[in-house]
Coordinates of C-alpha atoms in Angstrom, one line a residue:
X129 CA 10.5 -6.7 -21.2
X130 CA 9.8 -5.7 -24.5
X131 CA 11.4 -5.2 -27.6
X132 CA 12.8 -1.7 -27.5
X133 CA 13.8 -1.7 -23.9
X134 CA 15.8 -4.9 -24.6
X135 CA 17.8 -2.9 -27.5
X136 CA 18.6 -0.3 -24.8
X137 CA 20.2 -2.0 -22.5
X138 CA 21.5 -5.3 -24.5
X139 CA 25.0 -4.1 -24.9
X140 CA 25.5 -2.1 -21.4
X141 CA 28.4 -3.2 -19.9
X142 CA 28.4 -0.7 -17.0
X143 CA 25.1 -0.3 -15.7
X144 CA 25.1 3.9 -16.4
X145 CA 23.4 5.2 -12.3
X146 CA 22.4 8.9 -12.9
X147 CA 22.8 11.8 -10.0
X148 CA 20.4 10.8 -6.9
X149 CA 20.6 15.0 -6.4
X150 CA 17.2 15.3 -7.9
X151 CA 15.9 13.1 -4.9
X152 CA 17.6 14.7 -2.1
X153 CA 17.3 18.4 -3.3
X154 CA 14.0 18.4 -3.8
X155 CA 13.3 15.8 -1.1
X156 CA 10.5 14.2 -4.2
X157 CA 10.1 11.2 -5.5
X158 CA 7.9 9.7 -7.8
X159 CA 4.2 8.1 -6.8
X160 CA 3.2 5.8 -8.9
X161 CA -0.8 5.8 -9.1
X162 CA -1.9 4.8 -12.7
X163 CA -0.9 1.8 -15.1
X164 CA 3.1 1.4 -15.9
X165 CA 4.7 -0.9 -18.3
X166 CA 7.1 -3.2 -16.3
X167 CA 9.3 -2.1 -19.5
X168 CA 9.2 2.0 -18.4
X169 CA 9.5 0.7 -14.6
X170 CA 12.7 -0.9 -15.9
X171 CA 14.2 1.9 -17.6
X172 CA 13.0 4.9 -15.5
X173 CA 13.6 3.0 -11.9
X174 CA 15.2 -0.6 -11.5
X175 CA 18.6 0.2 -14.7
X176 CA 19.3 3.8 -12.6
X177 CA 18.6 2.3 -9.4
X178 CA 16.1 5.0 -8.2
X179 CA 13.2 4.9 -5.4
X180 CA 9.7 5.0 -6.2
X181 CA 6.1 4.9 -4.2
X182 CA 3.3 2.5 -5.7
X183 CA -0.1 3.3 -4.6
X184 CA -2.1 1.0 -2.3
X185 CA -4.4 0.1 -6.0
X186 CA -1.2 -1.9 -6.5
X187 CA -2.2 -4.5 -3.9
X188 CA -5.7 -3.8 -3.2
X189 CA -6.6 -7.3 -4.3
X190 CA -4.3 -9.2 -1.9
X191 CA -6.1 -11.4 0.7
X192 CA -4.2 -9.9 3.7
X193 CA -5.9 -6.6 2.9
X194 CA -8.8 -7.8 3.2
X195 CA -8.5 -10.3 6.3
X196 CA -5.4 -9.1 8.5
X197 CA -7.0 -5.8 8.4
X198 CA -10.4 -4.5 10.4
X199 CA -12.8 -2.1 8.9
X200 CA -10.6 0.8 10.9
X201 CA -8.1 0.2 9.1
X202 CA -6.6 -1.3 12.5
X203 CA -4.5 -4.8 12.9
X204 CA -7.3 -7.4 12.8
X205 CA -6.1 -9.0 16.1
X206 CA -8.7 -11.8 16.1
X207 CA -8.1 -13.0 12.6
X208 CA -4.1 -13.0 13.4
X209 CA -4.6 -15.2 16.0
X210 CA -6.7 -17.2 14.2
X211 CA -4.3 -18.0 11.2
X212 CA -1.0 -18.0 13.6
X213 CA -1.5 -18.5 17.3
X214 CA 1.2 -21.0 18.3
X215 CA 3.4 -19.9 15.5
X216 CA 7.1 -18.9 17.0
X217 CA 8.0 -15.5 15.6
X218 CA 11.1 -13.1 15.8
X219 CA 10.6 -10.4 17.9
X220 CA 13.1 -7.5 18.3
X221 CA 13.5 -5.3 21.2
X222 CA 13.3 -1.7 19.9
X223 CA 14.7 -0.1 23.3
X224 CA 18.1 -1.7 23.4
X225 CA 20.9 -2.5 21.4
X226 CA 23.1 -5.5 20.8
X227 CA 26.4 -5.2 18.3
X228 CA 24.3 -2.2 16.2
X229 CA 20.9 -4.1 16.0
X230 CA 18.0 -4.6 18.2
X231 CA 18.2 -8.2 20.0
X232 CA 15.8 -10.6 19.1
X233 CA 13.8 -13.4 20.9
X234 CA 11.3 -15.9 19.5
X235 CA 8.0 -16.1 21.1
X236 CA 4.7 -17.8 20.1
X237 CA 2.8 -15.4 17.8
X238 CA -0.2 -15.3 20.3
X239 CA 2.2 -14.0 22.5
X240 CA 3.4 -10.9 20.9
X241 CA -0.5 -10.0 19.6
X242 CA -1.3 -9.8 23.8
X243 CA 1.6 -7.7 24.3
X244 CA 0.9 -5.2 21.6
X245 CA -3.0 -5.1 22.6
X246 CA -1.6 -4.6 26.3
X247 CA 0.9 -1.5 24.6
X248 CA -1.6 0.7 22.4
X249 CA -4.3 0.3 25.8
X250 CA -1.3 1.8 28.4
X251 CA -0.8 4.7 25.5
X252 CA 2.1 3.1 23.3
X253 CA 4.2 2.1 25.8
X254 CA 5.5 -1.0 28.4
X255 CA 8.2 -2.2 30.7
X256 CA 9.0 -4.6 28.0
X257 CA 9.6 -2.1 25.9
X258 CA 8.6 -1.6 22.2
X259 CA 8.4 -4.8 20.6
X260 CA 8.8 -5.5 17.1
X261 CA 8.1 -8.5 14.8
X262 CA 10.1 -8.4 12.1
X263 CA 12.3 -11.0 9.4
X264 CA 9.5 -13.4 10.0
X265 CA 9.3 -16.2 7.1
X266 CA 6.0 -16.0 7.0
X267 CA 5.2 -17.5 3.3
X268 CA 7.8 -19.9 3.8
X269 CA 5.9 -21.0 6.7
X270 CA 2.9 -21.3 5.7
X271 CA 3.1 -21.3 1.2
X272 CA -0.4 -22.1 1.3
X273 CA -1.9 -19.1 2.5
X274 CA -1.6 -17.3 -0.6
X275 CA -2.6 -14.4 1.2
X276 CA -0.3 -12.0 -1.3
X277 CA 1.4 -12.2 -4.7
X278 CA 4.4 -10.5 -5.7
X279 CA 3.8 -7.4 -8.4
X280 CA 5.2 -7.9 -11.8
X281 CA 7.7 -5.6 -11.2
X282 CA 9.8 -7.3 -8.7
X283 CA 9.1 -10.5 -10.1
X284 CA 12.9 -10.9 -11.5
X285 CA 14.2 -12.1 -8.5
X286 CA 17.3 -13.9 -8.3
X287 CA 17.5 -13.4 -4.6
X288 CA 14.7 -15.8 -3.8
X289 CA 14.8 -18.2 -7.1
X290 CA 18.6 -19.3 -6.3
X291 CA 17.5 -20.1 -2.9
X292 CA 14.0 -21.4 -3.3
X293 CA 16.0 -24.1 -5.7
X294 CA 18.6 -24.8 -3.2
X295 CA 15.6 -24.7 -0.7
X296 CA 17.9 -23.3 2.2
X297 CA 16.3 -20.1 2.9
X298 CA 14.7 -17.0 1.5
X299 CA 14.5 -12.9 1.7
X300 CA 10.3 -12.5 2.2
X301 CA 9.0 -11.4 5.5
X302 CA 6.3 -9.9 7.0
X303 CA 6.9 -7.1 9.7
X304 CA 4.2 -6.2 12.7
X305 CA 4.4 -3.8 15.5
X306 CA 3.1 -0.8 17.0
X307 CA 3.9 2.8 16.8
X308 CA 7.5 3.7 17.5
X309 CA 9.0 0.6 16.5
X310 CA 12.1 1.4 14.6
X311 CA 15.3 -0.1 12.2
X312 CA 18.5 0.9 13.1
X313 CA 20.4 2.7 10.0
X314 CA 21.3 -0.5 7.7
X315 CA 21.7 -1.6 4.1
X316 CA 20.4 -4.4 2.7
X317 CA 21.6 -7.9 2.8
X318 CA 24.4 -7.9 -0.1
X319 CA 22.8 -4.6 -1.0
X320 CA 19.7 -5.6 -2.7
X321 CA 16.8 -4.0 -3.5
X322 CA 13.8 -3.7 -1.4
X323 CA 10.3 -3.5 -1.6
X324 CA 7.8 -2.9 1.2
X325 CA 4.3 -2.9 1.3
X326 CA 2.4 -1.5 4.2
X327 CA -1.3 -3.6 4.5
X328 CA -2.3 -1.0 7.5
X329 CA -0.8 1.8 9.1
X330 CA 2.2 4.1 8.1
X331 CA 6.0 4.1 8.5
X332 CA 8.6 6.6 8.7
X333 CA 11.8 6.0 6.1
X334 CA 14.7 8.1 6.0
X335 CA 16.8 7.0 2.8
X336 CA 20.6 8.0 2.4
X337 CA 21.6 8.3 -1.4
X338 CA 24.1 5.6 -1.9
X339 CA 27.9 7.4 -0.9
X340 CA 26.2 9.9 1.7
X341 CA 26.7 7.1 4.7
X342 CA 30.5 7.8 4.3
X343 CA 29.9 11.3 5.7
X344 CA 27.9 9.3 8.6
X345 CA 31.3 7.5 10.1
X346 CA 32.4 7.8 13.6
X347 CA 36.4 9.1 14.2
X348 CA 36.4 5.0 14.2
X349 CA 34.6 4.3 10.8
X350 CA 31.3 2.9 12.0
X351 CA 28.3 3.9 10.8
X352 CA 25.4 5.1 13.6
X353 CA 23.1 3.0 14.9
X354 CA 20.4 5.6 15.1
X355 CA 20.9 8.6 12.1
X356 CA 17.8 10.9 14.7
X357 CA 20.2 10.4 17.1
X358 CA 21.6 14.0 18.5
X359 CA 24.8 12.5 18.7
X360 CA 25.5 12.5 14.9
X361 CA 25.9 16.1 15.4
X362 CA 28.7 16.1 17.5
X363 CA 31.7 16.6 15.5
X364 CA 33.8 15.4 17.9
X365 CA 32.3 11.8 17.0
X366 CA 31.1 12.4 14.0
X367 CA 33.3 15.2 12.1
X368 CA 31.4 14.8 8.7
X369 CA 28.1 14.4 9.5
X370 CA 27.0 17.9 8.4
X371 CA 28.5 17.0 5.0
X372 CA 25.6 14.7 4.3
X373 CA 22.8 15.3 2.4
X374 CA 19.2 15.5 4.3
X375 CA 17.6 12.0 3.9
X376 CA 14.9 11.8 1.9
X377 CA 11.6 11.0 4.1
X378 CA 8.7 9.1 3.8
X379 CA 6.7 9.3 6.5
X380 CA 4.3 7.0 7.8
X381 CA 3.9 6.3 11.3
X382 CA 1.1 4.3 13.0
X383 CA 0.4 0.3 14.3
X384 CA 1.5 -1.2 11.0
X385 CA 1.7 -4.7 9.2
X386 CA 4.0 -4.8 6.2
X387 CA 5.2 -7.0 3.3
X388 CA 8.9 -6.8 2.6
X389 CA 11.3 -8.9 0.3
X390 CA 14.6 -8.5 -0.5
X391 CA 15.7 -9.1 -4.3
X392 CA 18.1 -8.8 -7.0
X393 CA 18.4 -9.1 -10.9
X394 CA 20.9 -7.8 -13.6
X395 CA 20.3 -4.5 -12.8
X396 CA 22.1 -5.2 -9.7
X397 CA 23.8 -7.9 -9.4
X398 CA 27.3 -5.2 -10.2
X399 CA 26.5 -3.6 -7.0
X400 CA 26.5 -7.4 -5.3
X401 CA 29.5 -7.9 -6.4
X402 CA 31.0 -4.6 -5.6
X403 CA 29.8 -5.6 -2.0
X404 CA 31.5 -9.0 -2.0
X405 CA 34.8 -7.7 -3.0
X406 CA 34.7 -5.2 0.0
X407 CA 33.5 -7.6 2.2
X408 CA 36.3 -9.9 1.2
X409 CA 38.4 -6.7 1.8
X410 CA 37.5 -5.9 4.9
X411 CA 38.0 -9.2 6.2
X412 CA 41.4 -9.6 4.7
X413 CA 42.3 -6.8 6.6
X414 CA 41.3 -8.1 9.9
X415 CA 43.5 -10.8 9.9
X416 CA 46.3 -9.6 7.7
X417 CA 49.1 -10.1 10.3
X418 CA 48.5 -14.2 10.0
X419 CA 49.1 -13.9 6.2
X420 CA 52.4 -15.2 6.1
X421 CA 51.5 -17.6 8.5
X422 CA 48.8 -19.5 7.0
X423 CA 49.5 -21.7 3.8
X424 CA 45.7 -21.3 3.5
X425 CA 45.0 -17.9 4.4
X426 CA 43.1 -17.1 1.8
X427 CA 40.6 -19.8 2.0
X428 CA 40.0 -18.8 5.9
X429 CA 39.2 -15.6 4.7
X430 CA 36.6 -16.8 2.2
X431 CA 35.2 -19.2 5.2
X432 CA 34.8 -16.1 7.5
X433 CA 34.0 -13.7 5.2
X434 CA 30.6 -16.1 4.9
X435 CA 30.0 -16.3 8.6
X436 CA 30.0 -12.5 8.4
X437 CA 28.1 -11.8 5.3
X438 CA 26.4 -15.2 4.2
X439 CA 28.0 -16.3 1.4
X440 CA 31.2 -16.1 -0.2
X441 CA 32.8 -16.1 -3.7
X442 CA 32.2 -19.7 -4.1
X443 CA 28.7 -19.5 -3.4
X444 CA 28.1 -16.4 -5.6
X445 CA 29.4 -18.4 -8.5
X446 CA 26.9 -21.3 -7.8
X447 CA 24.4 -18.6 -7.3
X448 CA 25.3 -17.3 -10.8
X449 CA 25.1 -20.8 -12.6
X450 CA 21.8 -21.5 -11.4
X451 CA 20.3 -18.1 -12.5
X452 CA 22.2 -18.5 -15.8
X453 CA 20.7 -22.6 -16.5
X454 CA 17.3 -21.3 -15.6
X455 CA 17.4 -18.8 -18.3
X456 CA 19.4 -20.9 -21.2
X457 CA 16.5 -23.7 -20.3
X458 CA 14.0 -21.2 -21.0
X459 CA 15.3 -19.7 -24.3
X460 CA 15.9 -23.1 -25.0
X461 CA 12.1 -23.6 -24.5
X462 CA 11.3 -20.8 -26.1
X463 CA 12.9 -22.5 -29.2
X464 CA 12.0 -26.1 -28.9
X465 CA 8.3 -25.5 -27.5
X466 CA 9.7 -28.2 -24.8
X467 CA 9.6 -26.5 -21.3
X468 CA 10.6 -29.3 -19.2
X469 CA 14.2 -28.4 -18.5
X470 CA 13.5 -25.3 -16.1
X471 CA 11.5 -25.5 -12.7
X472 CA 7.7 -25.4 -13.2
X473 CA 7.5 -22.8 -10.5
X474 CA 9.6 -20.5 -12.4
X475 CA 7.6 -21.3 -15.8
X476 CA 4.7 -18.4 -15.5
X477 CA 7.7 -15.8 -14.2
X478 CA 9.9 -16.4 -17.2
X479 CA 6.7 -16.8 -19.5
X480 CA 5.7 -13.0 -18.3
X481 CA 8.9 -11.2 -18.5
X482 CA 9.5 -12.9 -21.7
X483 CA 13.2 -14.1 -23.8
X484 CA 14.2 -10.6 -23.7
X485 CA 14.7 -10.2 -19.8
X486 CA 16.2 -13.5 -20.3
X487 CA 18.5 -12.5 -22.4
X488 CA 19.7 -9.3 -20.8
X489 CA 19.7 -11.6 -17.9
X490 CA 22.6 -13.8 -19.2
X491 CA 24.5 -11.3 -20.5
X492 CA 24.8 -10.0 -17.3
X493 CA 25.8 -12.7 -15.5
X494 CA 28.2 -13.3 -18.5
X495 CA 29.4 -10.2 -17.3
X496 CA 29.8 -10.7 -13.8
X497 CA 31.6 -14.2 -14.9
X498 CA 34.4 -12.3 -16.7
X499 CA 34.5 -10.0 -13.7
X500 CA 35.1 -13.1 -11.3
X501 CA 38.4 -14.8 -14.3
X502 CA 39.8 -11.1 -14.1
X503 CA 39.7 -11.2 -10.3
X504 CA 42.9 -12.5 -8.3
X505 CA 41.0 -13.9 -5.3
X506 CA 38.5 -16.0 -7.3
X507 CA 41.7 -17.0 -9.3
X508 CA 42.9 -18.6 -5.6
X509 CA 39.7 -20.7 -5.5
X510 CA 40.4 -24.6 -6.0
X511 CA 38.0 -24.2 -9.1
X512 CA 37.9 -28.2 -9.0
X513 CA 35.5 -28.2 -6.2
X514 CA 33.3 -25.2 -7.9
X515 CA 29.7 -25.8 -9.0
X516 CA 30.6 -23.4 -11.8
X517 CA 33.3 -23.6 -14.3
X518 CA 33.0 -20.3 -15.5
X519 CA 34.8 -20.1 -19.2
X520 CA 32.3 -23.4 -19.8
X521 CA 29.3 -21.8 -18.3
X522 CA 30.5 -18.3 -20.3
X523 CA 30.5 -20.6 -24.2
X524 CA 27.6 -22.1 -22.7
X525 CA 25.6 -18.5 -22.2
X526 CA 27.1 -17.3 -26.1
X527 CA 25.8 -20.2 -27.5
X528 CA 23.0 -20.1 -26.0
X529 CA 22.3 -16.3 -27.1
X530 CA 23.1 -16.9 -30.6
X531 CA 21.4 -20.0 -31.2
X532 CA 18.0 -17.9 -29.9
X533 CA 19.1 -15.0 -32.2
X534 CA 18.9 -17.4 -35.0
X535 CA 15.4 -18.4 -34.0
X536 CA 14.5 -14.6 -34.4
X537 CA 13.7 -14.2 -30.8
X538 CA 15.9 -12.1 -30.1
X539 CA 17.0 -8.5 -31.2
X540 CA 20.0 -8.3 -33.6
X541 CA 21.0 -4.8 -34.6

């Protein structure tokens, strides 16, 4: 991040989200094809929260491009089962549905490569239905393949950082499988960004400007599984279906491998938190007949509300200290020349998007901190047995912020 978009955005407190009617009138969005600043891919795309298409010159030096894929263009079957063979992988079943989702099975990867030769040689199709690899952990599985590397411009990713360093689980998959495998209609886990990469073939996305899915509801309030589905026209079930806006497609349809991560920053972490506190919400609803029942009502709703969604308030708050010492280490560096206080596999990251992005980073979790002391379920929490203590953590981050300032590092106005 550089100087001036630093100034921009260093005192937002609201993140300002224009109109998405541009996208969905005009059914356009922007494809990316020469050089951009990861400064004007900040302001134009990841502050306002809008889509974008990168060109395939993007990845064109990755090593999957080169060996997952044959000189067709095709799935290189042979060198798949070379790398992976044995590996057990997640497999979805495309033709039925289980709670809104496609059921999944693990099979070995050598497995699944058979079946989907045996479907595009019987014309696309099988008893078995269409099978589809997807949420596989592949770089976690196997970090030394190196066979891609993340573009600078997703590269401020709290998502994976806070749980590489708790080293419990991360948001990177690759997805396989042949034409006509699907998603069901979904948002992303705590409604993070996402970036996809296709390394052969072509997909179909419809995406729904955020607010349109409430026009998508059932006469229950569930959202479709399937938004091609003619029964989302049938007011009877769905009376406000016609009210939404047309998706905005990108088509691309065809036997496909594809990158995908999940991932957050401060340019999102507000709509995380929006999600937490419905969550939370939704759950307190569920079970509000026991409240008067329970001395400890509220702290089964926190336990449940991370069985549903995978984490809870108490686990944000750690997930908010962590990304906040990682940064004050760094500025800290940045001062002292000693960079021995932050993870070494987060030193070239840091290094690249510079002490700016660090410091709009802590402001915003500063931010989200005085959201969480203003917030009367967060004020239930046994804060004793928090990793955070969040007015220290907050005089930690302003200290930290000014004693950088006085280093002229950072922008003052």
């Amino acid at each position: 991040m550089d100087r001036d978009a630093y100034r921009n955005c260093c005192s937002l407190v609201t993140i300002p989200r224009q109109s998405y009617e541009q996208f969905w009138s005009s059914h356009f969005l922007d494809y990316i094809d020469k050089e951009l600043s990861y400064s004007k891919f900040f302001k134009k795309y990841l502050l306002p929260n809008h889509p974008c298409m990168f060109s395939k010159r993007f990845t064109e030096d990755w090593k999957c491009r080169k060996q997952w894929v044959s000189d067709e263009g095709k799935p290189n079957f042979q060198k798949l089962l070379q790398e992976f063979d044995e590996t057990p992988v997640p497999v979805a079943n495309c033709n039925a549905k289980e709670y809104n989702a496609n059921p999944k099975q693990v099979m070995p990867f050598k497995e699944f490569i058979h079946y989907w030769k045996e479907y595009i040689q019987n014309g696309h199709s099988s008893p078995k239905g269409c099978l589809y690899l997807k949420d596989w952990h592949m770089s976690r599985d196997y970090p030394e393949h190196n066979v891609y590397s993340t573009p600078a411009f997703f590269s401020s990713d709290w998502l994976n950082e806070y749980w590489d360093t708790i080293e419990v689980d991360d948001y990177r998959f690759v997805y396989m499988g042949p034409k006509g495998s699907w998603t069901p209609f979904h948002a992303d886990v705590f409604r993070s960004y996402s970036w996809s990469a296709n390394i052969c073939g072509r997909k179909k996305w419809l995406l729904y400007p955020p607010g349109q899915e409430e026009f998508l509801r059932d006469t229950h309030g569930n959202l479709p599984y399937d938004v091609t589905s003619a029964e989302l026209r049938d007011r009877s079930l769905f009376p406000h279906s016609e009210e939404a806006c047309q998706p905005l497609e990108i088509i691309q349809e065809e036997d496909t491998i594809s990158i995908n991560h999940n991932w957050l920053n401060g340019c999102n972490v507000d709509i995380m938190w929006q999600f937490l506190q419905s969550e939370l919400l939704s759950v307190q609803k569920e079970i509000d007949e026991w409240r008067n029942t329970m001395d400890s009502w509220h702290q089964h709703c926190q336990v449940i509300m991370k069985a549903c969604s995978g984490i809870n308030y108490a686990e944000f708050a750690s997930f908010l200290k962590i990304i906040a010492e990682h940064r004050m280490s760094f500025l800290n560096a940045c001062s002292s020349g000693d960079s021995s206080d932050y993870p070494r596999h987060l030193s070239e990251t840091l290094t690249t998007l510079g002490p700016y992005h660090a410091a709009f980073d802590l402001q915003r979790v500063a931010h989200i901190i005085e959201c969480l002391l203003c917030n009367e379920d967060f004020k239930r929490l046994d804060h004793s047995t928090l990793t955070l203590q969040p007015e220290t953590m907050l005089q930690q981050i302003r200290d930290t912020i000014q004693s950088t300032r006085g280093q002229h590092l950072l922008y003052q106005e």
